[in-house]
Coordinates of C-alpha atoms in Angstrom, one line a residue:
Chain A
M18 CA 79.6 49.7 100.1
N19 CA 82.2 52.6 99.6
N20 CA 83.1 54.7 102.3
F21 CA 84.7 57.0 100.2
V22 CA 81.0 59.0 99.7
L23 CA 81.6 60.4 103.2
L24 CA 84.8 61.4 103.1
P25 CA 83.4 65.4 102.1
I26 CA 81.1 65.1 105.2
I27 CA 83.4 63.7 108.1
I28 CA 86.3 65.9 107.2
P29 CA 84.6 69.2 107.8
F30 CA 83.0 67.9 110.8
F31 CA 86.3 66.2 112.2
F32 CA 88.2 69.5 111.7
G33 CA 85.1 71.7 113.3
M34 CA 85.7 69.6 116.3
V35 CA 89.4 70.0 116.7
L36 CA 89.0 73.5 116.0
M37 CA 86.8 73.7 119.1
F38 CA 90.3 73.2 120.9
G39 CA 92.9 76.2 120.8
Q40 CA 90.5 78.9 120.5
K41 CA 92.2 81.9 120.9
S42 CA 95.0 80.6 118.6
L43 CA 94.1 82.6 115.2
R44 CA 96.9 80.6 113.1
F45 CA 95.5 77.2 114.4
Q46 CA 92.1 78.5 114.0
R47 CA 92.5 79.6 110.3
G48 CA 95.0 77.1 109.0
G49 CA 93.0 73.9 110.6
A50 CA 89.9 75.3 108.9
M51 CA 91.3 75.8 105.4
L52 CA 93.4 72.4 105.8
G53 CA 89.9 70.6 106.6
L54 CA 88.3 72.5 103.7
I55 CA 91.3 71.7 101.0
L56 CA 91.2 68.2 102.3
A57 CA 87.7 67.5 101.8
F58 CA 87.3 69.5 98.4
A59 CA 90.6 67.0 97.1
S60 CA 87.9 64.1 98.3
A61 CA 84.6 65.7 96.8
V62 CA 86.6 66.1 93.7
S63 CA 87.6 62.9 93.4
L64 CA 84.4 61.5 94.3
L65 CA 82.9 63.4 91.2
F66 CA 85.1 61.6 88.9
K67 CA 84.5 58.4 90.6
V68 CA 80.6 58.6 89.9
K69 CA 81.1 60.3 86.4
E70 CA 83.2 57.1 85.9
D71 CA 81.0 54.4 87.6
G72 CA 78.0 55.8 88.1
V73 CA 75.7 56.1 91.2
Q74 CA 77.6 55.6 94.4
K75 CA 76.0 54.3 97.8
L76 CA 77.0 53.5 101.6
T77 CA 74.2 52.0 104.1
F78 CA 75.5 52.6 107.0
G79 CA 76.6 49.7 109.3
G80 CA 76.2 47.6 106.6
W81 CA 72.5 46.9 106.9
P82 CA 70.2 46.0 104.3
E83 CA 69.2 48.8 101.8
P84 CA 65.7 50.2 102.9
F85 CA 66.2 49.4 106.4
G86 CA 69.5 51.4 107.4
I87 CA 70.2 55.2 106.5
T88 CA 71.9 55.4 102.9
M89 CA 74.0 57.7 101.8
V90 CA 74.0 58.3 98.0
S91 CA 76.2 60.2 96.1
D92 CA 74.7 60.7 92.2
M93 CA 76.0 63.2 90.0
V94 CA 73.2 66.2 91.3
S95 CA 75.3 65.6 94.9
A96 CA 78.1 65.2 93.8
L97 CA 78.3 68.4 91.9
L98 CA 76.7 70.2 94.7
V99 CA 79.2 69.0 97.5
T100 CA 82.1 69.9 95.1
T101 CA 80.9 73.3 94.6
T102 CA 79.9 73.7 98.1
L103 CA 83.2 72.9 99.0
L104 CA 85.1 75.1 96.3
L105 CA 83.1 78.1 97.7
A106 CA 83.8 77.2 101.2
I107 CA 87.4 77.8 100.3
F108 CA 87.5 81.3 99.2
I109 CA 84.4 82.4 101.7
V110 CA 87.1 81.3 104.4
W111 CA 90.3 83.2 103.0
Y112 CA 87.9 85.7 102.6
S113 CA 86.9 86.1 106.2
F114 CA 90.5 86.1 107.7
N115 CA 91.0 89.3 106.9
S116 CA 87.3 90.8 107.1
I117 CA 85.4 88.8 110.0
G118 CA 87.6 90.5 113.1
T119 CA 89.4 88.7 115.1
A120 CA 86.8 88.5 118.0
R121 CA 84.4 86.6 116.1
E122 CA 87.1 84.5 114.7
Q123 CA 88.0 83.6 118.7
F124 CA 84.8 83.0 119.4
Y125 CA 83.9 79.6 117.6
Y126 CA 83.5 81.0 114.1
Y127 CA 85.7 78.3 112.1
P128 CA 83.8 75.5 114.0
A129 CA 80.7 76.9 113.0
I130 CA 81.7 77.4 109.1
M131 CA 83.1 73.5 109.5
M132 CA 79.7 72.3 111.0
I133 CA 77.5 74.4 108.2
I134 CA 79.6 72.5 105.5
T135 CA 78.9 69.4 107.2
G136 CA 75.1 70.3 107.4
V137 CA 75.4 71.4 103.9
N138 CA 77.2 68.2 102.3
G139 CA 75.0 65.7 104.2
A140 CA 71.8 67.1 103.3
F141 CA 73.1 66.9 99.8
T142 CA 74.1 63.3 100.3
T143 CA 71.8 62.0 102.2
G144 CA 69.4 59.1 100.9
D145 CA 67.1 58.9 103.9
I146 CA 64.5 61.5 104.4
F147 CA 64.9 61.7 107.9
N148 CA 68.3 61.9 108.0
M149 CA 68.1 65.2 105.6
F150 CA 65.6 66.7 108.1
V151 CA 68.4 65.9 111.1
F152 CA 71.1 67.5 108.5
F153 CA 69.2 70.4 107.7
E154 CA 68.9 71.0 111.5
V155 CA 73.0 70.7 111.6
L156 CA 73.5 73.2 109.4
L157 CA 70.6 75.5 110.8
M158 CA 71.9 75.6 114.2
A159 CA 75.5 76.3 112.7
S160 CA 74.1 79.0 110.6
Y161 CA 72.2 80.6 114.0
V162 CA 75.8 80.6 115.4
L163 CA 76.9 82.5 112.7
I164 CA 74.0 84.8 112.2
V165 CA 74.0 85.9 115.7
L166 CA 78.1 86.0 116.5
G167 CA 78.9 89.5 117.1
G168 CA 75.5 90.6 119.4
T169 CA 75.4 93.8 117.0
R170 CA 71.9 94.9 117.6
A171 CA 70.7 94.6 113.8
Q172 CA 72.2 90.6 114.1
L173 CA 69.8 90.0 117.4
A174 CA 66.6 91.7 115.9
G175 CA 67.5 89.3 112.2
S176 CA 68.5 86.3 113.8
I177 CA 65.1 86.1 115.9
K178 CA 63.0 86.3 112.5
Y179 CA 65.6 83.9 111.4
I180 CA 65.4 81.3 114.1
L181 CA 61.4 81.5 114.8
I182 CA 60.6 81.0 110.8
N183 CA 63.1 78.0 111.0
V184 CA 62.2 76.5 114.0
I185 CA 58.5 76.6 112.4
S186 CA 59.3 75.3 109.1
S187 CA 61.5 72.8 111.1
A188 CA 58.5 71.5 112.8
L189 CA 56.3 71.4 109.9
F190 CA 59.0 69.3 108.0
V191 CA 58.7 66.5 111.0
I192 CA 55.3 67.0 110.4
A193 CA 55.4 66.2 106.8
I194 CA 57.9 63.1 107.4
A195 CA 55.2 62.2 110.0
Y196 CA 52.6 62.1 107.4
L197 CA 54.4 60.4 104.5
Y198 CA 55.6 57.4 106.7
A199 CA 52.4 56.9 108.1
V200 CA 51.2 56.6 104.7
I201 CA 54.3 54.9 103.4
G202 CA 56.3 53.1 106.0
S203 CA 59.6 53.7 104.7
L204 CA 62.3 56.9 105.1
N205 CA 64.2 55.6 102.5
M206 CA 64.2 58.2 99.6
A207 CA 64.6 55.4 97.0
D208 CA 62.0 52.9 98.6
I209 CA 59.5 55.7 99.2
S210 CA 59.9 56.4 94.9
V211 CA 58.8 53.0 94.5
K212 CA 56.2 53.0 96.7
I213 CA 54.1 55.9 95.3
A214 CA 54.6 54.3 92.4
E215 CA 53.0 51.2 93.7
I216 CA 49.7 53.0 94.9
N217 CA 49.9 55.5 91.9
Q218 CA 50.1 58.7 94.4
P219 CA 46.4 58.6 95.7
A220 CA 45.1 62.3 97.1
I221 CA 47.1 62.4 99.8
I222 CA 50.3 62.2 98.5
T223 CA 49.6 64.9 96.6
V224 CA 48.7 66.8 99.8
I225 CA 52.0 66.0 101.4
A226 CA 53.9 67.3 98.1
V227 CA 52.4 70.3 98.8
L228 CA 53.1 70.3 102.4
F229 CA 57.2 69.7 101.5
L230 CA 56.8 72.1 99.0
M231 CA 56.0 75.2 101.9
V232 CA 58.5 73.4 104.0
F233 CA 61.2 73.4 101.6
G234 CA 59.6 76.6 100.0
L235 CA 60.3 78.1 103.7
K236 CA 63.9 77.4 103.6
A237 CA 64.4 78.1 100.1
A238 CA 62.5 81.5 99.9
I239 CA 60.1 80.8 97.3
F240 CA 57.0 83.3 96.6
P241 CA 54.5 83.6 99.3
L242 CA 57.4 82.2 102.0
Y243 CA 60.3 84.4 101.0
F244 CA 59.3 87.2 103.4
W245 CA 61.8 86.4 106.3
L246 CA 65.1 86.6 103.7
P247 CA 65.4 90.2 103.3
T248 CA 65.8 91.6 106.8
S249 CA 67.4 88.4 108.3
Y250 CA 70.3 88.0 105.7
A251 CA 70.9 91.6 105.5
A252 CA 71.8 91.5 109.4
A253 CA 74.9 89.1 108.4
P254 CA 78.4 90.2 108.0
P255 CA 80.0 90.0 104.8
P256 CA 81.7 86.7 104.7
V257 CA 78.8 85.3 106.4
L258 CA 76.1 86.7 104.0
A259 CA 78.3 85.4 100.9
L260 CA 77.9 81.7 102.6
F261 CA 74.6 81.8 103.5
G262 CA 73.5 83.3 100.2
A263 CA 75.4 80.8 98.3
L264 CA 74.8 78.1 100.0
L265 CA 71.5 77.7 102.4
T266 CA 68.5 78.7 99.9
K267 CA 69.7 76.0 97.7
V268 CA 69.7 73.5 100.0
G269 CA 65.8 74.0 99.8
V270 CA 66.3 74.4 96.1
Y271 CA 67.7 70.9 95.7
A272 CA 65.4 69.0 98.3
I273 CA 62.5 70.5 96.0
M274 CA 63.8 69.5 93.5
R275 CA 65.2 65.5 95.0
T276 CA 61.3 65.2 96.2
Y277 CA 59.8 66.7 92.6
T278 CA 61.4 64.5 91.0
L279 CA 61.3 61.3 92.7
F280 CA 58.5 61.3 94.7
F281 CA 56.0 63.4 93.5
I282 CA 56.0 62.7 90.0
H283 CA 52.6 61.0 89.2
D284 CA 50.2 64.2 89.6
T285 CA 52.5 66.2 88.0
A286 CA 49.4 68.2 86.3
Y287 CA 48.8 69.4 89.9
T288 CA 51.8 69.8 91.7
H289 CA 54.3 70.9 89.0
E290 CA 51.9 73.3 87.8
L291 CA 52.0 74.6 91.1
L292 CA 55.5 74.5 91.1
L293 CA 55.6 76.3 87.7
W294 CA 53.1 79.1 88.8
L295 CA 54.9 79.6 92.8
S296 CA 58.2 79.9 90.7
V297 CA 57.2 82.6 87.9
F298 CA 55.7 84.8 91.1
T299 CA 58.8 83.9 93.1
I300 CA 60.7 85.8 90.0
L301 CA 58.3 88.6 89.6
A302 CA 58.5 89.2 93.7
G303 CA 62.5 89.1 93.5
C304 CA 62.5 91.3 90.1
I305 CA 60.5 94.0 92.2
G306 CA 62.6 93.8 95.5
A307 CA 65.8 93.9 93.2
L308 CA 64.6 97.2 91.6
A309 CA 62.8 99.3 94.6
Y310 CA 65.9 99.1 97.0
F311 CA 68.6 101.6 97.2
D312 CA 70.4 99.3 99.4
V313 CA 73.5 97.5 97.7
K314 CA 72.9 94.4 100.0
Q315 CA 68.8 93.9 99.6
I316 CA 69.7 94.2 95.9
I317 CA 71.6 90.9 95.8
I318 CA 69.6 89.5 98.2
Y319 CA 66.5 90.0 96.3
N320 CA 68.5 88.5 93.4
I321 CA 68.8 85.4 95.2
V322 CA 64.8 85.0 95.2
I323 CA 64.8 85.6 91.5
A324 CA 67.3 82.6 91.1
V325 CA 65.2 80.3 93.5
G326 CA 62.5 81.1 91.2
V327 CA 64.5 80.5 88.1
I328 CA 65.7 77.0 88.9
L329 CA 62.4 75.7 90.3
F330 CA 61.1 77.0 86.6
G331 CA 63.5 74.7 85.5
V332 CA 62.7 72.0 87.7
A333 CA 58.9 72.5 87.3
Q334 CA 59.2 71.4 83.3
M335 CA 60.0 67.9 84.4
N336 CA 62.0 67.1 81.5
E337 CA 65.5 66.1 80.7
T338 CA 66.4 69.9 78.9
G339 CA 64.8 72.3 81.8
L340 CA 66.2 69.5 84.5
Q341 CA 70.0 69.7 82.8
G342 CA 69.4 73.5 82.6
A343 CA 68.3 74.1 86.4
M344 CA 71.3 72.0 87.1
F345 CA 73.5 74.1 85.4
Y346 CA 71.9 77.4 86.7
L347 CA 72.0 75.9 90.4
I348 CA 75.7 75.6 90.0
H349 CA 75.9 79.0 88.3
D350 CA 73.8 80.6 90.6
M351 CA 76.1 79.3 94.2
I352 CA 79.1 80.5 92.7
I353 CA 78.0 83.9 91.2
K354 CA 75.9 84.7 94.7
A355 CA 79.4 84.1 96.6
A356 CA 81.0 86.5 94.1
L357 CA 78.5 88.7 94.2
F358 CA 78.3 88.8 98.3
M359 CA 81.9 89.1 98.3
L360 CA 81.9 91.9 95.9
V361 CA 79.3 94.0 97.6
G362 CA 81.0 93.8 100.9
I363 CA 84.3 95.3 99.5
I364 CA 82.1 98.1 98.3
V365 CA 80.7 98.2 101.9
Y366 CA 84.4 98.0 103.3
K367 CA 85.7 100.5 101.5
T368 CA 82.2 103.1 101.7
G369 CA 81.3 102.4 105.2
T370 CA 77.7 102.8 103.6
T371 CA 75.1 100.3 102.3
N372 CA 73.4 103.1 100.7
L373 CA 73.6 103.5 97.0
R374 CA 72.9 107.1 96.7
K375 CA 76.0 108.0 99.4
M376 CA 78.3 106.1 97.1
G377 CA 80.1 107.0 94.0
G378 CA 82.8 107.3 91.6
L379 CA 84.4 103.8 92.7
M380 CA 86.1 103.3 89.4
K381 CA 88.7 106.4 90.3
S382 CA 90.4 105.1 93.3
S383 CA 89.8 100.9 92.3
P384 CA 89.1 100.3 88.6
T385 CA 89.8 96.5 88.8
L386 CA 87.1 96.1 91.2
G387 CA 84.7 97.8 89.0
W388 CA 85.4 95.7 86.1
F389 CA 85.2 92.7 88.0
Y390 CA 82.2 93.9 89.5
L391 CA 80.6 94.6 85.9
I392 CA 82.1 90.7 85.0
A393 CA 79.9 89.6 87.9
A394 CA 76.8 91.5 86.8
F395 CA 77.0 90.4 83.3
G396 CA 77.4 86.3 84.5
L397 CA 74.3 87.1 86.9
A398 CA 72.3 88.1 83.8
G399 CA 73.4 85.6 81.9
I400 CA 75.3 87.6 78.8
P401 CA 76.6 84.7 76.6
P402 CA 80.4 83.8 76.9
L403 CA 79.8 84.1 81.0
S404 CA 78.2 81.8 83.3
G405 CA 74.7 82.0 83.5
F406 CA 73.9 81.9 79.6
V407 CA 74.0 77.9 79.7
G408 CA 71.6 77.4 82.3
K409 CA 69.2 80.0 81.4
L410 CA 69.1 79.0 77.8
L411 CA 68.2 75.1 78.7
I412 CA 65.9 76.1 81.0
A413 CA 64.1 78.4 78.8
K414 CA 64.4 75.6 76.0
G415 CA 62.9 73.0 78.1
G416 CA 59.7 75.1 79.1
F417 CA 58.9 75.6 75.7
E418 CA 59.4 71.7 74.8
A419 CA 57.1 71.3 77.5
G420 CA 54.8 73.9 76.1
N421 CA 54.8 76.7 78.6
M422 CA 55.6 79.6 76.4
W423 CA 54.8 82.3 77.9
S424 CA 56.2 81.6 80.8
S425 CA 59.3 80.8 79.4
L426 CA 59.4 84.0 77.4
F427 CA 58.8 85.7 80.7
V428 CA 61.9 84.0 82.5
L429 CA 63.8 85.3 79.9
A430 CA 62.4 88.5 79.8
T431 CA 63.3 88.8 83.5
S432 CA 67.0 88.3 82.4
L433 CA 66.9 92.0 81.2
L434 CA 65.4 93.1 84.7
V435 CA 68.0 90.8 86.9
L436 CA 70.8 93.2 84.6
L437 CA 69.4 96.4 85.5
S438 CA 69.2 96.0 88.8
V439 CA 72.7 94.9 89.2
I440 CA 74.0 97.4 87.1
R441 CA 72.3 100.1 88.8
I442 CA 74.8 99.1 91.5
F443 CA 77.6 99.6 88.8
I444 CA 76.4 103.0 87.8
Y445 CA 75.6 104.5 91.0
A446 CA 78.6 103.1 93.2
F447 CA 81.6 103.1 90.5
W448 CA 80.2 106.1 88.3
G449 CA 79.9 109.9 88.6
E450 CA 80.9 112.2 91.2
E451 CA 83.4 110.7 94.1
K452 CA 81.8 111.0 97.3
P453 CA 83.1 111.5 101.0
V454 CA 83.3 107.7 102.3
Q455 CA 84.1 106.5 105.8
P456 CA 85.7 103.0 105.1
I457 CA 85.7 100.3 107.8
L458 CA 88.9 98.8 106.4
T459 CA 91.9 100.0 105.3
K460 CA 92.8 100.0 101.3
A461 CA 95.5 97.8 102.0
E462 CA 93.2 95.5 104.2
T463 CA 90.5 95.6 100.8
T464 CA 93.3 94.3 98.6
K465 CA 93.4 91.0 100.4
L466 CA 89.9 90.5 100.1
F467 CA 90.2 91.2 96.8
I468 CA 92.6 88.1 95.7
P469 CA 89.5 85.5 96.9
T470 CA 86.8 87.6 95.1
A471 CA 88.7 87.8 92.2
I472 CA 89.2 84.3 92.2
V473 CA 85.2 83.4 92.5
I474 CA 84.9 85.3 89.8
L475 CA 87.2 83.9 87.5
I476 CA 86.0 80.4 88.6
S477 CA 82.8 82.0 87.1
I478 CA 84.3 82.5 83.8
A479 CA 85.6 79.3 83.3
Y480 CA 82.0 77.7 84.8
G481 CA 80.4 79.7 81.4
V482 CA 83.6 79.5 78.9
G483 CA 84.1 76.1 79.7
A484 CA 80.0 74.5 79.9
E485 CA 81.5 72.2 77.1
Y486 CA 83.3 70.2 79.5
L487 CA 80.9 70.5 82.1
T488 CA 77.9 69.2 79.7
P489 CA 78.8 65.6 80.2
F490 CA 78.2 66.2 84.2
M491 CA 75.3 67.8 83.9
S492 CA 73.3 66.0 81.2
D493 CA 74.2 63.1 83.5
A494 CA 72.7 64.8 86.8
G495 CA 69.6 65.7 83.9
K496 CA 69.1 62.2 82.9
L497 CA 69.3 60.9 87.0
L498 CA 66.3 63.9 87.5
A499 CA 64.5 62.8 84.7
D500 CA 64.7 59.3 85.1
P501 CA 64.1 58.2 88.9
S502 CA 64.7 54.7 88.0
I503 CA 68.3 55.2 87.7
Y504 CA 68.4 56.2 91.2
V505 CA 66.2 53.9 93.0
D506 CA 68.3 51.0 90.7
A507 CA 71.2 52.0 92.2
V508 CA 69.9 52.3 95.6
L509 CA 68.0 49.3 95.9
K510 CA 69.5 46.5 93.4
G511 CA 73.2 47.7 92.8
E512 CA 76.2 45.6 94.5
Chain B
M196 CA 71.1 88.2 159.3
K197 CA 73.4 85.0 158.1
T198 CA 72.0 82.4 156.3
N199 CA 73.1 78.5 157.0
D200 CA 73.1 76.0 154.4
V201 CA 74.3 73.2 156.3
I202 CA 71.7 70.8 155.7
I203 CA 71.6 71.2 151.8
Q204 CA 75.3 71.2 151.2
F205 CA 75.4 68.0 153.3
T206 CA 72.4 66.4 151.6
A207 CA 73.6 67.8 148.2
K208 CA 77.1 65.8 149.3
I209 CA 75.3 62.8 149.6
V210 CA 72.5 62.8 147.0
F211 CA 75.6 63.9 144.7
F212 CA 76.5 60.7 144.4
I213 CA 73.6 58.8 144.7
I214 CA 72.2 60.3 141.2
F215 CA 75.8 60.0 139.7
F216 CA 75.8 56.2 140.4
F217 CA 72.1 56.1 139.1
A218 CA 73.4 58.2 135.6
I219 CA 76.3 56.2 135.1
H220 CA 73.6 53.0 135.8
I221 CA 71.2 54.3 133.3
F222 CA 74.1 54.6 130.9
L223 CA 75.3 51.3 131.1
A224 CA 72.2 49.5 131.0
G225 CA 71.1 51.4 128.2
H226 CA 71.2 48.1 125.7
Y227 CA 68.7 46.0 127.4
T228 CA 66.5 48.4 129.2
P229 CA 65.3 51.8 129.1
G230 CA 68.4 54.2 129.3
G231 CA 71.2 55.1 127.7
G232 CA 74.0 58.0 126.9
F233 CA 71.3 60.9 126.5
V234 CA 69.8 60.3 129.8
G235 CA 72.5 59.3 131.7
G236 CA 74.3 62.6 130.7
L237 CA 71.1 64.5 131.3
L238 CA 71.0 62.9 134.8
A239 CA 75.1 62.9 135.6
S240 CA 74.6 67.0 135.1
S241 CA 72.0 67.3 137.0
A242 CA 73.8 65.7 139.7
I243 CA 76.4 68.7 139.2
V244 CA 73.6 71.3 138.9
L245 CA 72.6 70.0 142.5
L246 CA 76.1 70.7 143.5
V247 CA 75.8 73.9 142.0
L248 CA 72.9 75.0 143.6
A249 CA 74.1 74.0 147.0
F250 CA 77.2 75.5 146.5
D251 CA 78.4 78.2 144.1
I252 CA 80.1 78.4 140.6
T253 CA 83.7 79.0 141.3
T254 CA 83.5 76.1 144.5
V255 CA 82.1 73.2 142.2
R256 CA 84.7 74.6 139.1
T257 CA 87.5 73.6 141.9
I258 CA 85.6 70.6 142.8
I259 CA 85.3 69.3 139.2
P260 CA 88.1 71.0 137.1
V261 CA 86.6 70.4 133.7
T262 CA 86.1 73.1 130.9
Y263 CA 83.1 72.0 129.6
T264 CA 83.5 73.1 126.0
T265 CA 86.4 70.9 125.5
L266 CA 84.5 67.9 127.1
T267 CA 81.5 68.7 124.4
A268 CA 84.5 68.2 121.8
V269 CA 86.1 65.5 123.2
G270 CA 83.0 64.0 123.0
L271 CA 82.1 64.4 119.5
I272 CA 85.7 62.9 118.4
I273 CA 85.0 59.8 120.9
A274 CA 81.6 59.4 118.6
L275 CA 83.2 59.9 115.6
A276 CA 86.1 58.0 116.1
T277 CA 84.0 54.8 117.1
A278 CA 81.8 55.3 113.9
S279 CA 84.7 55.9 111.7
F280 CA 86.9 52.8 112.8
P281 CA 85.3 50.4 110.5
M282 CA 86.2 52.1 107.8
L283 CA 90.0 51.4 108.3
K284 CA 88.6 48.0 108.1
G285 CA 87.0 47.9 104.8
D286 CA 83.6 48.1 106.5
P287 CA 80.9 50.5 106.3
F288 CA 80.9 53.3 108.4
F289 CA 79.2 53.1 111.7
T290 CA 79.7 49.4 111.2
H291 CA 79.5 48.1 115.2
Y292 CA 81.4 45.0 116.9
F293 CA 80.5 42.9 119.9
D294 CA 82.0 39.7 121.6
Y295 CA 81.3 37.9 124.6
F296 CA 83.9 38.2 127.3
T297 CA 84.8 36.6 131.0
L298 CA 85.5 39.7 133.1
P299 CA 86.5 38.8 136.8
L300 CA 83.7 39.9 139.5
I301 CA 80.7 40.3 136.5
G302 CA 81.2 36.9 134.9
K303 CA 80.6 36.4 131.3
T304 CA 79.5 40.1 129.5
S305 CA 79.1 41.3 126.2
L306 CA 80.9 44.1 125.4
H307 CA 79.8 46.1 122.3
T308 CA 81.2 49.3 120.3
A309 CA 78.0 50.9 120.6
M310 CA 79.3 51.6 124.4
L311 CA 82.0 53.9 123.2
F312 CA 79.7 55.7 120.7
D313 CA 77.3 56.3 124.0
T314 CA 80.1 57.2 126.2
G315 CA 80.7 60.2 123.6
V316 CA 77.1 61.2 123.6
F317 CA 77.2 60.7 127.5
L318 CA 80.3 63.3 127.3
V319 CA 78.4 66.0 125.0
V320 CA 75.2 66.1 126.8
V321 CA 77.0 66.8 129.8
G322 CA 79.2 69.4 128.2
V323 CA 76.6 71.3 126.3
T324 CA 73.9 71.2 129.1
M325 CA 76.9 72.3 131.7
T326 CA 77.9 74.9 129.1
I327 CA 74.5 76.4 129.4
I328 CA 74.1 76.4 132.7
Q329 CA 77.3 77.9 133.6
T330 CA 77.4 80.9 130.8
I331 CA 73.5 81.7 131.9
G332 CA 74.6 81.6 135.5
E333 CA 77.8 83.8 135.2
D334 CA 76.4 86.0 133.0
E335 CA 76.0 89.3 134.8

């Protein structure tokens, strides 16, 4: 019994509701959103340290006994993700102040952000598979609002695709849960894990595992199911894109990670082999997309797809090293994607175009932006002192340990393509001749946008350099994922 | 030709109260019989929609001077407050309490905090339904 677990979910929810009043007052909207996120972040950090000290924290609603009530479980994996989510949300909201425009700010922009954070944190924390579906819907509904808010032509076209694909995947999610419930008769995730172990995963459970992979794969954009992501995401304005790129697909990745380490672990020769191949193809497809485009938004969007592949490759190894690497890389990727989308947003606001061929010579007018972009690009590719290095190293090491030599080498080799794709932005936009531009925002306004962006990049540097301090947290998370009995015991036997 | 809607307006005035009281009945009876906040809310908003059909949006707005988005937010806050209240007492989130009271006229009744949560749901459902209908109805 520990209500503390709920604070990172309840606080944004409460502020989201309060912000529905005072729609026109910008000071109230901005101040309320910021206050809510900072309070929630503070509670998430203290929760993180509590989990580190006392192990898995859980709370069952209404004090019902364990498999019968809805349990919220905060283990190291979820506590780390919740903390990162709130940290990034603070900077993205700060970035929104000067970029999203007052018309949107006065039309429930901040309440929608708070609801999306509620949904994301809830999905990370829940210990009940149907409750996870509900939190998915909470975050999806809020993301529909954010993607369409403003009502430009591109946004409407993008949002139709986005909503359609998510409605279909949500329906599949309900069907998958129905199948699982019909076989197992329980919705509590720890209980499901125990019962699948008892019946030793018959073929029908493997079928459900693949169905879950399809559902979460649609949300996370894995190889054959990523087709909706580039067009839908490109429609969103930069701060919304940063929020989506940093958080939304990662919820799908987390769900795959959770179900494939807690439920479906008795027929890994089939399920995890499938996951391995799909993740390899995801990386390949992402690389092709990232190199094919001359559009800055699309390049970074395809880099989301690549990162999803890399993380799932780590999950597919099913050993502690690989899972720890996946955790390291997941958090890194959330931070760096937020940073890159914020940077790309600034570039777009400065030049008035997303086409790389129409840009050039930005290094002369804004050298700081250029150097920070270069650091973020190196961080993304995983150049040693920076943030992407440790995660990818551990993932590759896990791959070698599991005997997947060639695919691990492939993952390492694709880092070069990732680097190439983001360096192309640097070469085209920052080097060369200065070209005539029609800036969307003035220089003073883009400078204001640069402050939160720079801080996020500094955080990513600190994440890479300070990996040693994070390792205890990450190894706890890796242990927990590799050994489901820790989770199950904490939920069903603790207290 | 001037249309005359005396009959529909007169009937709507009476039927509104019948539907509205039925909505309240369904809402209150939710714990022991089919019903509850959701259907209750839908019925209540259907009563208001009947008024909108018989009169028009501006008249209904003067009859029921409520901003429906605010109503939604208030409903959510009531629901959250009911769920969070046990946290102050040191019980898990969403713990409900109930007791028996002897009320005048009705006699011995059980009062349950789930009722407050349902009130929140009721208000949210009315608020959301009416917001949807109003915004679509006013769209030119």
